[in-house]
XYZ file of C-alpha atoms in Angstrom:
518
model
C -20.439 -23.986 20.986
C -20.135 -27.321 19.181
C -16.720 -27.794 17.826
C -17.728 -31.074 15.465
C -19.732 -28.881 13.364
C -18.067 -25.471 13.197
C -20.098 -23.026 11.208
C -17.806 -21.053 8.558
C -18.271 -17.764 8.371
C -19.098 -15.321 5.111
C -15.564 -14.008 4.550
C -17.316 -10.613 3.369
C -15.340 -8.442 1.595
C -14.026 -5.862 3.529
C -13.020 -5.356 7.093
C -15.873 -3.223 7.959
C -18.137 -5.625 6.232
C -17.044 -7.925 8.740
C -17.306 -5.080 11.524
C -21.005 -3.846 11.131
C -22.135 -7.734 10.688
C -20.659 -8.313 14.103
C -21.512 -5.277 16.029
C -25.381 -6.304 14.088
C -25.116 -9.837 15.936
C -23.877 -9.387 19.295
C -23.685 -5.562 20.202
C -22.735 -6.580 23.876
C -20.250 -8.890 23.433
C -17.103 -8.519 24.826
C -14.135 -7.715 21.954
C -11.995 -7.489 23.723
C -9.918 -6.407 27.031
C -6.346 -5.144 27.982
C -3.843 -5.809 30.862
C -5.520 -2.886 32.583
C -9.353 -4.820 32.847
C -10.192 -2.585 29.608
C -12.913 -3.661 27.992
C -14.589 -2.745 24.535
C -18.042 -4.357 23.354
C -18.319 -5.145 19.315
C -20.875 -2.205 19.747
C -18.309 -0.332 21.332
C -15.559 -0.754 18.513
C -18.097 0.132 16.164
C -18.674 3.429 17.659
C -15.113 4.212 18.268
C -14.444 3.240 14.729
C -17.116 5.601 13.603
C -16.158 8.520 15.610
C -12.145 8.110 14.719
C -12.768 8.062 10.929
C -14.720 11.098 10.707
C -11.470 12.876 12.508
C -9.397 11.305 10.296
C -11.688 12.245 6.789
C -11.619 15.799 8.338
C -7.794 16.078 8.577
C -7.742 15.326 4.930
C -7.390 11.330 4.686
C -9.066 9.710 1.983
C -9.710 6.468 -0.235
C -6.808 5.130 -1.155
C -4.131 6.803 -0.008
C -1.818 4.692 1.856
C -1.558 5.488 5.809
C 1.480 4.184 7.648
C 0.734 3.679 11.565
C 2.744 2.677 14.528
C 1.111 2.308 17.302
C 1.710 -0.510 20.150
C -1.145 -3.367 20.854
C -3.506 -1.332 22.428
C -7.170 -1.303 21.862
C -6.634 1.724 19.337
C -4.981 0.084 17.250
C -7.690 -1.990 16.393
C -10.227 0.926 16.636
C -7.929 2.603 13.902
C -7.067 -0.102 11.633
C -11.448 -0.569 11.796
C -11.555 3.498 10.978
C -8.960 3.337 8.012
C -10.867 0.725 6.531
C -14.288 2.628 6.641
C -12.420 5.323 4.801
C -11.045 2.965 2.322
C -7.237 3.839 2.901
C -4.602 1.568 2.052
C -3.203 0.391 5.308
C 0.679 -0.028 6.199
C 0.904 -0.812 9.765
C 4.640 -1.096 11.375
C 6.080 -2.711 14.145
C 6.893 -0.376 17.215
C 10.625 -1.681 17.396
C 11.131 0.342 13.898
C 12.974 2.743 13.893
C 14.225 5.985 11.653
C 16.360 3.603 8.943
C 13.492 1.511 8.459
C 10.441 3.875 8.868
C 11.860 6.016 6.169
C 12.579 3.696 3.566
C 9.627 2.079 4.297
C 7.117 4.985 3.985
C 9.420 6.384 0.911
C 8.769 3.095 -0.518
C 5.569 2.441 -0.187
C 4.495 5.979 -0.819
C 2.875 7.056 2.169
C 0.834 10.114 2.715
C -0.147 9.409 6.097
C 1.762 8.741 9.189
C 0.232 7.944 12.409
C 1.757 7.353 15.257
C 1.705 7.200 19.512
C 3.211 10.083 21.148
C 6.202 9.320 23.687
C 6.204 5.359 24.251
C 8.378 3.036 26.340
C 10.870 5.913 26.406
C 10.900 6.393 22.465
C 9.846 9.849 21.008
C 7.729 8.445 17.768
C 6.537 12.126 16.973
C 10.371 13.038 16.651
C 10.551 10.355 14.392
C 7.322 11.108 12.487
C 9.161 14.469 12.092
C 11.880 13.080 10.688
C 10.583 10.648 8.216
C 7.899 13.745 7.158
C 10.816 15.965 6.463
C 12.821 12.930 4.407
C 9.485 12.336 2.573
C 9.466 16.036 1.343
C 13.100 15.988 0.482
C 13.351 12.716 -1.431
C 9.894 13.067 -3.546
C 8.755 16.431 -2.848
C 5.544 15.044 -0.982
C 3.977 16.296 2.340
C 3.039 13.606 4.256
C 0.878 13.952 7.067
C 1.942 13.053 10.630
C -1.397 12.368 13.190
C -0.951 10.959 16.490
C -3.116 8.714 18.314
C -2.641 8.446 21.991
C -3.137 5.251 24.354
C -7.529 5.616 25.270
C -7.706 8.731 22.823
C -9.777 7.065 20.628
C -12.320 5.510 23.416
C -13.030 9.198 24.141
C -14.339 10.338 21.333
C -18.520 10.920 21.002
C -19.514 12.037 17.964
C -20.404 9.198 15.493
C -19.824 9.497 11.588
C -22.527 7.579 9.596
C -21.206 9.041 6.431
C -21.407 6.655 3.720
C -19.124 3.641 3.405
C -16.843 4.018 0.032
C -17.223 0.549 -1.904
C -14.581 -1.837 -1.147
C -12.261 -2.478 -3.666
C -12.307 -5.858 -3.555
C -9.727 -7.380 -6.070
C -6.976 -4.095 -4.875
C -4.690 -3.505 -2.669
C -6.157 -2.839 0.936
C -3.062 -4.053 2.934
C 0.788 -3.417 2.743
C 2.734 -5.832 5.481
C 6.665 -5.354 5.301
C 8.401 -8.629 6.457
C 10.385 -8.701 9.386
C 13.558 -9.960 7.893
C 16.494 -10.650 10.059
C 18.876 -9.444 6.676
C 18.922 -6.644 4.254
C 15.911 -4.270 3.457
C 12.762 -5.321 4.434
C 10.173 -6.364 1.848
C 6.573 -5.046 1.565
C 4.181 -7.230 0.152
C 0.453 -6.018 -0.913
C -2.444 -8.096 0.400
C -6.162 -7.679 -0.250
C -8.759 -8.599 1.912
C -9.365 -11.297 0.703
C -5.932 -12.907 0.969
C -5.962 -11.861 4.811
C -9.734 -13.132 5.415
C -9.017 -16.169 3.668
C -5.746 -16.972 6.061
C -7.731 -16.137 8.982
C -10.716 -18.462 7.992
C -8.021 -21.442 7.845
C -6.578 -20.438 10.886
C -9.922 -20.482 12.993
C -11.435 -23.994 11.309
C -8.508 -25.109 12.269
C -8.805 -24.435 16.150
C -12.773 -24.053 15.389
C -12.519 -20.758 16.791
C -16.037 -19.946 18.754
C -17.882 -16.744 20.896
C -17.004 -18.946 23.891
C -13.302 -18.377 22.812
C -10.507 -16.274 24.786
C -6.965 -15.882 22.784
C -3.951 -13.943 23.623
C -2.773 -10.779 21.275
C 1.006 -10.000 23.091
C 2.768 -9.667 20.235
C 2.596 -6.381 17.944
C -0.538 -6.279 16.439
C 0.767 -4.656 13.674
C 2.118 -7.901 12.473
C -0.177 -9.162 9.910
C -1.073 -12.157 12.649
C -2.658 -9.306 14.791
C -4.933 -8.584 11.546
C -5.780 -12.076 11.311
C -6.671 -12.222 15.181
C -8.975 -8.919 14.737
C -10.518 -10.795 11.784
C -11.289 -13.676 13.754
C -12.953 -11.693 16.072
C -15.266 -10.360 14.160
C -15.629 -13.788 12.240
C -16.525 -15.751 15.127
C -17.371 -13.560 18.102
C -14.308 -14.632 19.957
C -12.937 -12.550 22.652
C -9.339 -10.961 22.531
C -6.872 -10.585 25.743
C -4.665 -7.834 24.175
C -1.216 -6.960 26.037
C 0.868 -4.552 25.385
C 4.242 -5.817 26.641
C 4.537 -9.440 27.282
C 7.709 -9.210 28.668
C 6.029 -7.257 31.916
C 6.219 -9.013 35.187
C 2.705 -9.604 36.062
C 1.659 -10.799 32.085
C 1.086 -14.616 33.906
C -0.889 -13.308 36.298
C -3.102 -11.223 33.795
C -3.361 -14.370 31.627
C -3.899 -16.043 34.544
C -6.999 -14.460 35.636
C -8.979 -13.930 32.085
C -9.952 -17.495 31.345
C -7.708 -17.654 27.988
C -8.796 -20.721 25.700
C -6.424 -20.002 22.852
C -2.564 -19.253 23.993
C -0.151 -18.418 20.946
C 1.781 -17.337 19.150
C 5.222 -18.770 18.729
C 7.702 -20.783 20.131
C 8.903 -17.839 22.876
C 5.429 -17.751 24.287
C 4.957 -21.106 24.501
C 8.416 -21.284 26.310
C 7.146 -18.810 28.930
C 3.506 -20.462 29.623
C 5.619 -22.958 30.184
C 8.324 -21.927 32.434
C 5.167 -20.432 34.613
C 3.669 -23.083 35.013
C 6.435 -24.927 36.527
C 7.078 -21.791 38.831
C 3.815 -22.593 40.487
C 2.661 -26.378 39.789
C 0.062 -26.413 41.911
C -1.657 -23.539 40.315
C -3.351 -23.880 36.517
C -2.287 -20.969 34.662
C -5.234 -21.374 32.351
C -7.182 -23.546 33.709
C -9.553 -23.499 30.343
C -6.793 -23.488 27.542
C -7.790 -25.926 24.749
C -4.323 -24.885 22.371
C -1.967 -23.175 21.937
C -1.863 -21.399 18.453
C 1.822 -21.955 16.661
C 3.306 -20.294 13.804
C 6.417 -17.579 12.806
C 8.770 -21.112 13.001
C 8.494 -24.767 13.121
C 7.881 -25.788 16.719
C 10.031 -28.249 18.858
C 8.033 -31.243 19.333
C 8.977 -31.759 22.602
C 7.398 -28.426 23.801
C 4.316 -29.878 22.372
C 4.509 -32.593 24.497
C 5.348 -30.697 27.721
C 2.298 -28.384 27.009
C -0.020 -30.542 26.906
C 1.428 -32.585 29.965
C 2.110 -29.720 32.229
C -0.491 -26.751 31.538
C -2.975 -28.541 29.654
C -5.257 -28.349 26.046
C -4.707 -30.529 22.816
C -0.776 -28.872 22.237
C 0.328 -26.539 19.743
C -2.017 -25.999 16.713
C 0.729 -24.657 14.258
C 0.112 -22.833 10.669
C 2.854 -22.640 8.585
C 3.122 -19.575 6.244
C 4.807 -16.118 5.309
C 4.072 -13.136 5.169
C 3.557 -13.289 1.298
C 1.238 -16.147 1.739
C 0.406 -16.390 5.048
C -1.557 -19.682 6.492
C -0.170 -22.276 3.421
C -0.955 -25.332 6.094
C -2.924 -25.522 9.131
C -2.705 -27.857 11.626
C -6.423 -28.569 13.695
C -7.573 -30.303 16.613
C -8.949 -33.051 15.473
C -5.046 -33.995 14.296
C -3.695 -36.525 16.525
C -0.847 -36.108 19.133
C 2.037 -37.012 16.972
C 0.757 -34.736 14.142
C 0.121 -31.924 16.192
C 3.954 -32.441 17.785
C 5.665 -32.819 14.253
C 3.981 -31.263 11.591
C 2.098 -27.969 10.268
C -0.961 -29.725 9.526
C -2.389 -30.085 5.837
C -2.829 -27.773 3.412
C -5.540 -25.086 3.492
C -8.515 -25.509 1.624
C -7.450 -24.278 -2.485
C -3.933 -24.383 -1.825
C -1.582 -26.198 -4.104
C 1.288 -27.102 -1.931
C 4.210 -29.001 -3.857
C 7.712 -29.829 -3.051
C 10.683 -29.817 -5.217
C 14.038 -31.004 -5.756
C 17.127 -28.506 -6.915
C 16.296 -28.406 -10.176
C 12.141 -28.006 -10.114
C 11.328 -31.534 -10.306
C 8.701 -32.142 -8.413
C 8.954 -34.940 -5.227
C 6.977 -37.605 -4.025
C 5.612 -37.810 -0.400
C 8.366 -38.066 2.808
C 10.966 -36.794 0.089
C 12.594 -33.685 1.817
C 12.837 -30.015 -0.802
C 11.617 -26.918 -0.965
C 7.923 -26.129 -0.474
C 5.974 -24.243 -3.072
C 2.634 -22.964 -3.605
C -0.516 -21.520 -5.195
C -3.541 -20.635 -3.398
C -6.027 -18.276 -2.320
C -3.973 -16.415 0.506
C -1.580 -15.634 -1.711
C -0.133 -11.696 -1.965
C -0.942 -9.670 -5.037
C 2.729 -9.243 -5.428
C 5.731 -7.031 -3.585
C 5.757 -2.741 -3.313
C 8.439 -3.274 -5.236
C 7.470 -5.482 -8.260
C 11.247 -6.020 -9.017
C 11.374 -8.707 -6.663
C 8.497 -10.554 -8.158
C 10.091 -12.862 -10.664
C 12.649 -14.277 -7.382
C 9.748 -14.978 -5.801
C 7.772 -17.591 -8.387
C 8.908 -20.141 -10.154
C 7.763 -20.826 -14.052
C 5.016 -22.761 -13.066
C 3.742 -19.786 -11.153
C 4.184 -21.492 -7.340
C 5.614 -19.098 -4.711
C 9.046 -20.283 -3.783
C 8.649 -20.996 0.154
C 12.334 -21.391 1.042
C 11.318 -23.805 3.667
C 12.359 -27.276 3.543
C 10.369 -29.765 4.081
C 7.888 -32.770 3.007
C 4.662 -33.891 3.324
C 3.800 -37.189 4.668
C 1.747 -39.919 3.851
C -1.221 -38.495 5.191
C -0.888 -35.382 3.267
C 0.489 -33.162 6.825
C 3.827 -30.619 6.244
C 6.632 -31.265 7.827
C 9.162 -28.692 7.740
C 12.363 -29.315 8.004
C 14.647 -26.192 7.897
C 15.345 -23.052 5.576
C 17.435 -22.717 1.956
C 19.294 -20.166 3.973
C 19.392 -21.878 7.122
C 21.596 -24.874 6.226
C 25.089 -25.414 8.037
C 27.956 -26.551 5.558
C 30.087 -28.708 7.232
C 33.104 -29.982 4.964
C 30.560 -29.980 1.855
C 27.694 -31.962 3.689
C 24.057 -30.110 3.855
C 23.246 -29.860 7.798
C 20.150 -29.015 8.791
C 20.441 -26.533 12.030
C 16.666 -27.019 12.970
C 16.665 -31.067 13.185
C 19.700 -30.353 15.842
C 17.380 -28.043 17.467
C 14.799 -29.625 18.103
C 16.394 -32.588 19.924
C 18.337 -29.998 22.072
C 15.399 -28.952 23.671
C 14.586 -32.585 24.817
C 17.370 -32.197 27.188
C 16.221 -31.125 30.394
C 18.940 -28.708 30.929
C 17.436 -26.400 28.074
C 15.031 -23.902 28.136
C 15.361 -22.378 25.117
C 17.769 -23.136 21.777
C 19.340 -22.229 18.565
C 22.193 -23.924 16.060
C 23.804 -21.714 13.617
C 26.847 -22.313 11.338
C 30.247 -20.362 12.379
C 32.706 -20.069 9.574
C 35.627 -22.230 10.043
C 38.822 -22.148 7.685
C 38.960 -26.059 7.974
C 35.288 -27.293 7.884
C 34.213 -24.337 5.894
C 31.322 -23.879 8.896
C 31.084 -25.594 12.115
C 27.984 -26.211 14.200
C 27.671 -24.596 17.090
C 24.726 -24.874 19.483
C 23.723 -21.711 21.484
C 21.732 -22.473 24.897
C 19.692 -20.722 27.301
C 19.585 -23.084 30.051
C 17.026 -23.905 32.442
C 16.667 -22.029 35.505
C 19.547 -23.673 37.658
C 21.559 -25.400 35.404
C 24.845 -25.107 33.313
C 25.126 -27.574 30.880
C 28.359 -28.357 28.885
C 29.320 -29.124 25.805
C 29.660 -32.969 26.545
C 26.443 -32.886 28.370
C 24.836 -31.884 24.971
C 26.965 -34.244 22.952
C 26.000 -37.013 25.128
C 22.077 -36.411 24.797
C 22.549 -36.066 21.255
C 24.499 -39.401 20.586
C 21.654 -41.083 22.385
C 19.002 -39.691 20.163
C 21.651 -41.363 17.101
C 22.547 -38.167 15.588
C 25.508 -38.768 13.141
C 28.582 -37.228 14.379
C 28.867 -35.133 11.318
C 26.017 -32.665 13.065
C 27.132 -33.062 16.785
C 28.201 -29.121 17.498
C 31.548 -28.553 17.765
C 31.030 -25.192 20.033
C 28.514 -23.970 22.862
C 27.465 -21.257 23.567
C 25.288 -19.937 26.702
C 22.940 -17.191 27.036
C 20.341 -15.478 29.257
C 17.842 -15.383 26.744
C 16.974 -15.824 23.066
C 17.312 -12.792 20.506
C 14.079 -12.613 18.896
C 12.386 -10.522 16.209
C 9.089 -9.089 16.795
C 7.978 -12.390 15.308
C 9.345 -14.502 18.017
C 11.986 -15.555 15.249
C 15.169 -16.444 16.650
C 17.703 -13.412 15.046
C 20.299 -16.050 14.024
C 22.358 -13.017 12.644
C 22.763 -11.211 16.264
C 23.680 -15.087 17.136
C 26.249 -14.562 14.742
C 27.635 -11.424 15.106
């Protein structure tokens, strides 16, 4: 397809809107297609779709009730979230790495009657916790709640085809409930409509101009609200989906490898690994056909951008910088040049109102560093729990970010660390991620994080933890030394190193900086 002139899409208002237009335009197409050489057709999905939400109406689920599911990133999990939405349910999907604490508060919370989940997985008995949590529902509100389970290929073998009438979207409500995966404290669940999570995705794919000729990479949960956005762009654009369910298993290179994969996200952990392949075997493309590499989850080290584009190929990391309350704020494109693909989230999407502000609200000019706030159309409806609301805007109405950052001349965000992710050393503001990202310039690094450690004199001191490169065993000097070349002011040069064998990392591919800690 053309990229210069990159047709947008009708953002519809519902998923299975999306879904029958799709399946209606190219029946044969290829969805997509697991680690195993799985395949499923747009026709297919629609089928399978069909078939699981007349089971799912007979158990008893209906319009609006809201449906909890667990279930790993297999190809049912997109054939369910496609059924749900035919019914008209609310959806609440949850990371696989939850467990009991969090499944129960969040189901309790967000007032569940549905919980679906996958049978015995990786070694984890989810129907012993859907037991659980279905007893703890009764107990603390005195409601059943349903417990269904949805096996890996159980919904590919189903036949019979519902064609039951679709219930009318409701298209200003609540379709969506996505609880952030916090590193601290309770996690947060935030209501979306479609429209919100259409609108995102839209940015996200003119962005990348996202075609049918188009291969991208689901690893990471799809029950994030990025594998939503991913199964929206599918049926947007026609693009094809390589969906893996572990990404940590030893022959994922060689399965991205051999599937022609144009679009290789989705954070700054994959990235690290395409990259770390690629080096294992030089002489040997890994994707031979990659034009990016879609960024987001954290700000990405420019460096990595650099060494992508060098090494394995493409334009570099495309990032979008958002939450999960207002996911795809900025999006960087292709057409963006190498230095503003490297060092910034892009611009704005189209009818957001991105501002930055000082400590007290006043609001700064461009290159001035604060925190980023917004308004837009991607914006949630508001939290489960509509206590935390008033935290989360200011008087003006703008949702308060907590990212720091600016935006340059040319309008592009540059983000420049977190309100909560400042080091203070002997009173003076430190920002951990401009330490980070010239730590993984040295070529001793593989992967890095700089967190504050309390300190009775400084009050915190910086201290840089390393995973090093295959190989090597850098010290503390070492690092110093790099760093005093790049002129960083002695006040941030870490005072302490530590080295690991890999990265803790949320389901996001968010460094847990409080494991660091601990």
């Amino acid at each position: 397809m053309s990229r210069a002139r990159w047709p947008e899409p009708d953002p519809g208002s519902s998923l299975w809107e999306l879904l029958e237009r799709r399946a209606a335009i190219s029946p044969e197409s290829n969805m997509a297609v697991d680690e195993r050489g799985v395949t499923m057709t747009f026709g297919q999905y629609r089928h399978w779709c069909c078939s699981l939400a007349g089971r799912l109406s007979d158990q008893g689920v209906q319009a609006g009730q809201v449906v909890s599911w667990q279930i790993p990133t297999w190809l049912d999990a997109m054939v369910l979230a496609g059924a749900l939405d035919w019914i008209g349910a609310v959806q609440n999907p949850l990371l696989p790495q939850l467990r009991r604490r969090e499944v129960e508060f969040i189901t309790a919370e967000a007032g569940s009657r549905w919980y679906v989940q996958c049978g015995e997985w990786r070694g984890f008995d989810y129907p012993e916790l859907a037991r659980a949590t279905a007893v703890a529902a009764l107990r603390n509100s005195g409601q059943d709640m349903g417990v269904i389970e949805i096996g890996r290929d159980s919904t590919r073998s189903m036949s019979k085809v519902d064609e039951r009438q679709v219930p009318e979207p409701d298209r200003d409500g609540t379709r969506w409930l996505f609880y952030t995966s916090g590193t601290t404290g309770q996690p947060k669940g935030v209501r979306h409509g479609h429209a919100a999570v259409v609108m995102a995705t839209l940015s996200m794919c003119r962005g990348m101009r996202v075609g049918d000729d188009d291969r991208s990479v689901v690893a990471f949960p799809f029950t994030h609200i990025g594998g939503i956005n991913w199964l929206m762009a599918a049926l947007l654009t026609g693009c094809s989906l390589l969906v893996i369910e572990s990404f940590a298993a030893a022959d994922t290179m060689d399965v991205i490898a051999a599937n022609d994969v144009t679009l290789a996200g989705v954070s700054t952990a994959f990235h690290l690994a395409y990259l770390a392949a690629q080096r294992r075997d030089p002489e040997r493309p890994l994707m031979p056909r990659v034009r990016a590499y879609p960024g987001g989850a954290a700000p990405k080290p420019p460096a990595l951008h650099h060494d992508l584009v060098r090494e394995v190929g493409g334009v570099g990391i495309v990032s979008g910088f958002g939450l999960t309350e207002f996911p795809m704020i900025a999006m960087g494109s292709i057409d963006d040049n190498a230095d503003q693909l490297a060092m910034t989230e892009g611009r704005p999407s189209p009818g957001v109102d991105l501002i930055v502000v000082d400590v007290e609200g006043n609001q700064l000019s461009a290159g001035r560093d604060g925190e980023l706030r917004a308004k837009g159309p991607h914006l949630m409806l508001g939290y489960v729990d509509a206590a935390l609301d008033a935290d989360a805007f200011d008087t003006d109405g703008y949702f308060r970010t907590g990212d720091l950052g600016h935006l340059d001349q040319d309008g592009h965000v540059v983000i420049t660390g977190r309100l909560k992710d400042v080091i203070i050393r002997k009173g003076e503001n430190i920002s951990a991620q401009e330490i980070e990202n010239l730590l993984y310039e040295h070529p001793d690094v593989a992967d890095a994080a700089v967190i504050g450690v309390a300190d009775v004199e400084r009050g915190e001191m910086v201290c840089a933890v390393i995973a090093p490169r295959a190989g090597s065993n850098p010290t503390l000097e070492d690092l110093l030394e790099h760093l005093r070349r790049r002129d960083l002011m002695p006040q941030k040069l870490p005072e302490r190193l530590i080295l690991v064998d890999e990265m803790p990392r949320n389901a996001s591919g968010k460094v847990r900086k409080d494991a660091l800690r601990e």
